[in-house]
């Protein structure tokens, strides 16, 4: 057989078979060590939501009294909230059927306050991305809108993208708002860019751990409180609420700006001491747009109601 121009000649059949024999035992060994799995295609349940709503952006399981359901976030969905465009929604989808329904965490539109004797819109729920973050623990469910912002109560209007969450502790029957970054510390120097609820999780004992990567010139922060104290502090007519024994990381020196602490959060026991109440916080940090530093902080919620850094792991690429 003549060689094709531009290509090397084919190997002889003998040499080809020899290579195959050498590789085959390795392939068989790998097959013995590996096991594959796939979704159950025969008994699958398919959930669908409104087109363009980002249905499926977040997913969480919820175990009710007698059945298991799936909570699915659709952060660009329209709801019945008056005057709100694409505020976002959370859908409850029973595992045994393909029908989903919107959970009315917050059926209300934007709130207004009298400022300088003028009835003024002070919060903005349109495009807030409610449902971008969902987590559950027993009968407790937390759903967040990290792009929620409010005007603040100052004479001069601000646009603080503080984020806001809603919590249910009784299996989706009643709801309270939890917006720990909506404070008097306005603007990017404070908590005005916090985006609280960008990430969230529950500890094993049911305590909420919330990430706000935009606080303090994007140093970011971690905020934690018990569900009992959040429910106790809730008063719907008040914007600024103080949750008893809430703890949070604080602002540090400027060299930690643009660290995005709290970009993602996972709660659990990571130090090996067998104690609960630890949180692993992912921190994405950039330096002059040339190197990216990924830090994993492991913090412990102590009995003294504070956060103690146990481990910091840094990866540069």
Coordinates of C-alpha atoms in Angstrom, one line a residue:
X1 CA 0.0 0.0 0.0
X2 CA 1.4 3.4 -1.0
X3 CA 1.7 6.1 1.7
X4 CA -0.7 8.9 1.6
X5 CA 1.1 12.3 1.1
X6 CA 1.3 14.2 4.4
X7 CA 0.6 11.1 6.6
X8 CA 2.9 8.6 8.0
X9 CA 2.6 5.0 6.9
X10 CA 0.3 2.7 8.8
X11 CA 1.8 0.4 11.4
X12 CA 1.9 -3.3 10.6
X13 CA -0.9 -5.5 11.9
X14 CA 1.6 -7.3 14.2
X15 CA 2.8 -4.2 16.0
X16 CA -0.8 -2.9 16.4
X17 CA -1.9 -6.2 18.0
X18 CA 1.1 -6.1 20.3
X19 CA 0.1 -2.6 21.6
X20 CA -3.5 -3.7 22.2
X21 CA -2.4 -6.7 24.3
X22 CA -0.3 -4.4 26.5
X23 CA -3.0 -1.9 27.2
X24 CA -5.9 -4.3 27.7
X25 CA -4.9 -5.4 31.3
X26 CA -4.7 -1.8 32.4
X27 CA -8.2 -1.1 31.0
X28 CA -9.6 -4.2 32.8
X29 CA -8.0 -3.1 36.0
X30 CA -9.5 0.4 35.7
X31 CA -12.9 -1.1 35.0
X32 CA -12.7 -3.2 38.2
X33 CA -11.9 -0.1 40.3
X34 CA -14.5 2.2 38.9
X35 CA -18.3 2.1 39.0
X36 CA -20.6 4.4 37.1
X37 CA -24.1 5.6 37.9
X38 CA -26.8 7.6 36.2
X39 CA -30.2 9.1 36.9
X40 CA -33.1 6.8 36.9
X41 CA -34.3 7.4 33.4
X42 CA -37.2 4.9 33.6
X43 CA -39.0 6.4 36.7
X44 CA -37.8 10.0 36.4
X45 CA -39.9 13.0 37.4
X46 CA -39.4 16.1 35.3
X47 CA -40.2 19.5 36.7
X48 CA -40.6 22.5 34.5
X49 CA -41.2 26.2 35.3
X50 CA -42.0 29.4 33.4
X51 CA -39.8 30.1 30.4
X52 CA -37.1 32.6 31.0
X53 CA -37.5 32.4 34.8
X54 CA -34.2 30.6 35.4
X55 CA -36.2 27.8 36.9
X56 CA -33.7 25.3 38.5
X57 CA -31.1 27.9 39.3
X58 CA -31.2 26.5 42.9
X59 CA -32.6 23.2 44.2
X60 CA -33.1 21.9 47.7
X61 CA -34.9 18.9 49.2
X62 CA -37.7 19.4 51.7
X63 CA -39.1 16.6 53.9
X64 CA -42.6 17.4 55.0
X65 CA -44.7 15.5 57.5
X66 CA -45.5 12.6 55.2
X67 CA -43.7 13.2 51.9
X68 CA -40.5 14.5 50.2
X69 CA -40.7 17.6 47.9
X70 CA -38.2 19.6 45.9
X71 CA -37.8 23.4 46.4
X72 CA -36.7 25.0 43.1
X73 CA -35.6 28.6 42.7
X74 CA -36.6 30.7 39.7
X75 CA -34.9 34.0 40.4
X76 CA -36.4 35.8 37.4
X77 CA -39.9 34.6 37.7
X78 CA -42.9 36.9 37.9
X79 CA -45.3 36.5 40.8
X80 CA -48.5 38.1 42.0
X81 CA -46.5 40.7 44.0
X82 CA -48.1 44.0 43.0
X83 CA -45.8 46.4 41.1
X84 CA -42.8 43.9 41.1
X85 CA -41.2 42.8 37.9
X86 CA -39.2 39.5 37.8
X87 CA -38.9 39.5 41.6
X88 CA -38.2 35.8 41.6
X89 CA -39.9 32.8 43.2
X90 CA -39.5 29.5 44.9
X91 CA -41.6 26.6 43.7
X92 CA -42.6 23.6 45.8
X93 CA -42.6 20.4 43.7
X94 CA -43.9 17.2 45.3
X95 CA -41.6 14.3 44.4
X96 CA -44.5 12.0 43.5
X97 CA -45.9 14.3 40.8
X98 CA -44.7 16.8 38.3
X99 CA -46.9 19.7 39.4
X100 CA -45.2 22.7 41.1
X101 CA -46.7 25.6 42.9
X102 CA -45.2 28.9 44.0
X103 CA -44.6 29.3 47.7
X104 CA -45.8 32.7 48.9
X105 CA -42.8 33.7 51.0
X106 CA -43.6 37.4 50.4
X107 CA -46.8 38.3 48.6
X108 CA -46.4 42.0 49.1
X109 CA -45.1 44.7 46.8
X110 CA -42.5 47.4 47.6
X111 CA -43.0 49.3 50.8
X112 CA -43.2 53.1 51.2
X113 CA -42.3 55.5 54.0
X114 CA -42.9 59.1 54.6
X115 CA -39.6 60.9 54.3
X116 CA -39.7 64.7 54.6
X117 CA -43.5 64.5 54.5
X118 CA -43.3 62.7 51.1
X119 CA -44.6 59.2 50.6
X120 CA -41.4 57.6 49.3
X121 CA -40.7 54.1 47.9
X122 CA -37.9 52.7 50.1
X123 CA -37.4 49.2 48.8
X124 CA -37.1 47.7 45.4
X125 CA -38.0 44.1 44.8
X126 CA -38.0 44.0 41.0
X127 CA -35.1 42.0 39.7
X128 CA -34.1 41.1 43.2
X129 CA -33.4 37.4 42.3
X130 CA -35.5 35.9 45.1
X131 CA -34.9 32.1 45.1
X132 CA -31.3 32.4 44.0
X133 CA -30.4 30.8 47.4
X134 CA -32.5 28.1 49.1
X135 CA -31.6 25.9 52.1
X136 CA -33.6 23.8 54.5
X137 CA -33.2 22.1 57.8
X138 CA -36.1 20.0 59.1
X139 CA -39.2 22.2 59.0
X140 CA -37.1 25.4 58.5
X141 CA -36.6 26.8 55.0
X142 CA -34.6 29.9 54.1
X143 CA -34.9 31.6 50.7
X144 CA -32.9 34.7 49.7
X145 CA -32.9 37.6 47.2
X146 CA -29.3 38.8 47.1
X147 CA -30.0 41.6 44.7
X148 CA -32.7 43.2 46.8
X149 CA -32.0 46.8 47.6
X150 CA -33.5 49.7 49.5
X151 CA -33.3 53.5 49.5
X152 CA -32.4 53.8 53.2
X153 CA -34.2 56.2 55.5
X154 CA -31.8 59.1 55.0
X155 CA -32.8 62.4 53.5
X156 CA -30.4 61.8 50.6
X157 CA -31.4 58.6 48.8
X158 CA -29.0 55.7 48.7
X159 CA -29.3 52.5 46.7
X160 CA -28.0 49.8 49.0
X161 CA -28.0 46.3 47.6
X162 CA -28.2 44.7 51.0
X163 CA -30.1 41.5 50.1
X164 CA -33.0 40.0 52.0
X165 CA -34.2 36.6 53.0
X166 CA -37.4 35.0 54.2
X167 CA -37.5 32.2 56.7
X168 CA -40.2 29.6 57.6
X169 CA -39.8 27.5 60.7
X170 CA -43.2 25.7 60.5
X171 CA -43.1 23.9 57.2
X172 CA -44.0 26.7 54.8
X173 CA -47.0 27.9 56.8
X174 CA -45.8 31.3 58.1
X175 CA -42.8 33.5 57.1
X176 CA -40.6 36.2 58.5
X177 CA -38.1 38.4 56.8
X178 CA -34.4 38.2 57.7
X179 CA -32.3 41.1 56.3
X180 CA -29.2 41.4 58.6
X181 CA -27.3 43.7 56.2
X182 CA -30.1 46.3 56.0
X183 CA -28.6 48.5 58.7
X184 CA -27.5 52.1 59.2
X185 CA -24.0 51.3 57.8
X186 CA -24.8 52.6 54.4
X187 CA -22.8 52.5 51.2
X188 CA -19.9 50.3 50.0
X189 CA -17.8 51.2 53.1
X190 CA -20.5 49.6 55.3
X191 CA -23.1 46.9 54.4
X192 CA -24.6 48.8 51.5
X193 CA -23.3 46.3 49.0
X194 CA -23.5 43.2 51.2
X195 CA -25.8 41.1 49.1
X196 CA -26.7 39.1 52.2
X197 CA -28.0 35.7 51.2
X198 CA -25.7 35.3 48.3
X199 CA -24.9 32.1 50.1
X200 CA -26.4 30.4 53.1
X201 CA -26.6 27.1 55.0
X202 CA -27.9 25.6 58.3
X203 CA -25.6 24.1 60.9
X204 CA -26.5 20.7 62.2
X205 CA -28.3 22.2 65.2
X206 CA -30.4 24.5 62.9
X207 CA -28.5 27.8 63.2
X208 CA -28.4 29.9 60.0
X209 CA -25.1 30.8 58.5
X210 CA -25.3 33.6 55.9
X211 CA -22.7 34.9 53.4
X212 CA -22.6 38.6 52.4
X213 CA -19.6 39.0 50.0
X214 CA -20.1 42.7 49.3
X215 CA -19.7 44.2 52.8
X216 CA -16.9 46.7 53.6
X217 CA -15.6 47.4 50.1
X218 CA -16.2 43.7 49.2
X219 CA -14.2 42.3 52.0
X220 CA -17.3 40.3 52.6
X221 CA -18.6 38.8 55.9
X222 CA -20.3 35.9 57.6
X223 CA -23.5 36.4 59.7
X224 CA -25.1 33.8 61.9
X225 CA -28.1 33.6 64.1
X226 CA -30.6 31.1 65.5
X227 CA -34.0 30.7 63.9
X228 CA -35.7 31.3 67.2
X229 CA -34.1 34.7 67.7
X230 CA -34.8 35.7 64.1
X231 CA -38.5 34.9 64.5
X232 CA -38.6 36.6 67.9
X233 CA -37.1 39.8 66.5
X234 CA -39.3 40.1 63.4
X235 CA -41.7 43.0 63.3
X236 CA -43.1 43.7 59.8
X237 CA -43.5 47.5 60.2
X238 CA -39.8 47.9 61.0
X239 CA -37.0 48.0 58.4
X240 CA -34.1 47.9 60.9
X241 CA -34.3 45.0 63.2
X242 CA -31.9 43.8 65.9
X243 CA -31.6 40.0 66.3
X244 CA -30.4 39.0 69.8
X245 CA -27.1 37.1 69.9
X246 CA -26.5 37.5 66.2
X247 CA -22.8 37.2 65.5
X248 CA -20.8 38.3 62.4
X249 CA -17.4 38.9 61.1
X250 CA -16.3 42.5 61.2
X251 CA -14.4 44.9 59.0
X252 CA -10.6 44.6 59.0
X253 CA -7.8 46.5 57.3
X254 CA -8.0 47.7 53.7
X255 CA -5.6 45.1 52.5
X256 CA -8.5 42.6 52.7
X257 CA -10.7 44.7 50.3
X258 CA -12.1 42.8 47.3
X259 CA -11.9 39.4 49.1
X260 CA -15.5 38.4 48.8
X261 CA -15.7 36.5 52.0
X262 CA -18.9 34.6 52.1
X263 CA -19.2 34.0 48.4
X264 CA -20.2 30.5 49.3
X265 CA -20.8 28.8 52.6
X266 CA -21.0 25.3 53.8
X267 CA -21.7 24.4 57.5
X268 CA -20.6 21.3 59.2
X269 CA -17.9 19.8 61.4
X270 CA -14.5 20.1 59.6
X271 CA -11.8 20.3 62.3
X272 CA -12.2 16.7 63.6
X273 CA -12.9 17.7 67.2
X274 CA -16.5 16.3 67.0
X275 CA -18.1 19.6 67.8
X276 CA -20.9 21.2 65.8
X277 CA -21.3 24.8 64.7
X278 CA -18.4 25.2 62.3
X279 CA -18.7 26.9 58.9
X280 CA -16.5 26.7 55.9
X281 CA -16.6 29.9 53.9
X282 CA -15.2 30.1 50.4
X283 CA -13.4 33.4 49.6
X284 CA -12.5 34.4 46.1
X285 CA -9.9 37.2 46.0
X286 CA -8.2 38.9 43.0
X287 CA -5.0 40.8 43.0
X288 CA -4.4 43.3 40.2
X289 CA -6.3 41.0 37.8
X290 CA -3.2 38.8 37.3
X291 CA -3.5 36.2 40.0
X292 CA -6.6 34.7 41.6
X293 CA -6.4 33.6 45.2
X294 CA -9.0 31.2 46.6
X295 CA -9.2 31.0 50.3
X296 CA -11.2 28.5 52.4
X297 CA -11.7 29.7 55.9
X298 CA -13.0 27.4 58.6
X299 CA -14.6 29.3 61.4
X300 CA -16.1 28.0 64.6
X301 CA -19.1 29.5 66.4
X302 CA -18.1 29.4 70.0
X303 CA -20.1 29.4 73.2
X304 CA -19.0 33.0 73.7
X305 CA -21.1 33.9 70.7
X306 CA -18.1 34.8 68.5
X307 CA -16.4 33.5 65.3
X308 CA -13.0 32.0 65.6
X309 CA -10.8 31.2 62.6
X310 CA -9.5 27.6 62.8
X311 CA -8.0 27.0 59.4
X312 CA -7.2 29.1 56.3
X313 CA -6.3 27.3 53.1
X314 CA -5.0 29.3 50.2
X315 CA -4.8 28.3 46.5
X316 CA -3.3 30.5 43.9
X317 CA -3.7 30.0 40.1

